[in-house]
CSV table of C-alpha atoms in Angstrom, one decimal:
chain,number,residue,atom,x,y,z
A,1,MET,CA,0.0,0.2,0.1
A,2,PRO,CA,2.2,2.7,-1.3
A,3,MET,CA,-0.3,5.6,-0.9
A,4,ALA,CA,-0.2,5.0,2.8
A,5,MET,CA,3.6,5.1,3.2
A,6,ALA,CA,3.3,8.1,1.2
A,7,LYS,CA,1.4,10.4,3.9
A,8,LYS,CA,2.7,8.6,7.0
A,9,LYS,CA,4.6,10.8,9.5
A,10,THR,CA,6.9,9.8,12.4
A,11,SER,CA,5.4,10.5,16.1
A,12,ALA,CA,7.9,13.5,15.7
A,13,GLY,CA,6.4,15.1,13.1
A,14,LYS,CA,9.2,14.6,10.4
A,15,SER,CA,8.6,13.4,7.1
A,16,ASN,CA,11.3,12.1,5.2
A,17,ASN,CA,9.3,10.8,2.0
A,18,LEU,CA,8.9,14.7,0.7
A,19,GLY,CA,12.5,14.6,-0.9
A,20,VAL,CA,13.7,17.5,1.3
A,21,PRO,CA,15.0,18.1,4.4
A,22,THR,CA,13.4,17.0,7.7
A,23,ALA,CA,11.2,19.6,9.2
A,24,ARG,CA,9.1,19.7,12.1
A,25,GLY,CA,5.3,20.9,11.9
A,26,CYS,CA,1.9,20.2,14.0
A,27,LEU,CA,1.0,16.4,14.7
A,28,SER,CA,-2.8,18.2,14.5
A,29,CYS,CA,-2.4,19.8,10.8
A,30,ASN,CA,-3.8,17.2,8.1
A,31,ARG,CA,-2.2,19.8,5.7
A,32,TRP,CA,1.4,18.8,6.3
A,33,ASP,CA,2.0,17.9,2.6
A,34,ALA,CA,0.5,21.4,1.1
A,35,PHE,CA,2.6,23.0,4.2
A,36,MET,CA,5.9,21.7,3.1
A,37,LYS,CA,5.1,22.0,-0.4
A,38,ARG,CA,4.6,25.9,0.2
A,39,VAL,CA,7.6,25.8,3.0
A,40,TRP,CA,10.1,24.5,0.3
A,41,GLU,CA,8.7,27.0,-2.7
A,42,GLU,CA,8.6,30.4,-0.7
A,43,GLU,CA,11.8,29.1,1.4
A,44,ARG,CA,10.2,31.3,4.7
A,45,GLU,CA,7.9,30.4,7.7
A,46,ILE,CA,4.5,29.9,6.2
A,47,CYS,CA,1.6,29.0,8.5
A,48,PRO,CA,-2.3,28.0,7.7
A,49,PRO,CA,-5.1,30.5,8.5
A,50,ASP,CA,-5.4,28.9,12.0
A,51,GLY,CA,-1.9,29.6,12.3
A,52,CYS,CA,-1.2,25.3,13.7
A,53,ILE,CA,2.1,25.3,12.3
A,54,LYS,CA,5.5,26.1,13.6
A,55,LEU,CA,8.0,25.3,11.4
A,56,LEU,CA,11.6,24.5,13.0
A,57,ASN,CA,13.9,24.2,10.6
A,58,VAL,CA,17.1,26.5,10.0
A,59,ASN,CA,16.6,26.8,6.7
A,60,VAL,CA,13.5,29.0,7.0
A,61,LYS,CA,14.4,32.5,7.1
A,62,LYS,CA,12.3,33.7,10.2
A,63,PRO,CA,11.3,37.6,10.6
A,64,ASP,CA,13.2,39.7,13.2
A,65,SER,CA,9.8,40.2,14.7
A,66,THR,CA,6.5,38.1,14.9
A,67,GLY,CA,3.0,39.8,14.9
A,68,GLU,CA,1.7,37.2,17.5
């Protein structure tokens, strides 16, 4: 069942099946693939409208001050 494996994440929220370095995301977010796609296209921290994801990756450019 390769479809199930393609969407599987580890308990730490890491995903090695996207072909990019590992990053961490909110485990409650079911939009991980879409989130990671946007992150690696934009090269910056992106959160969905509900703000449930916080990316902890050194490759991501973070602003000096966040609004929240």
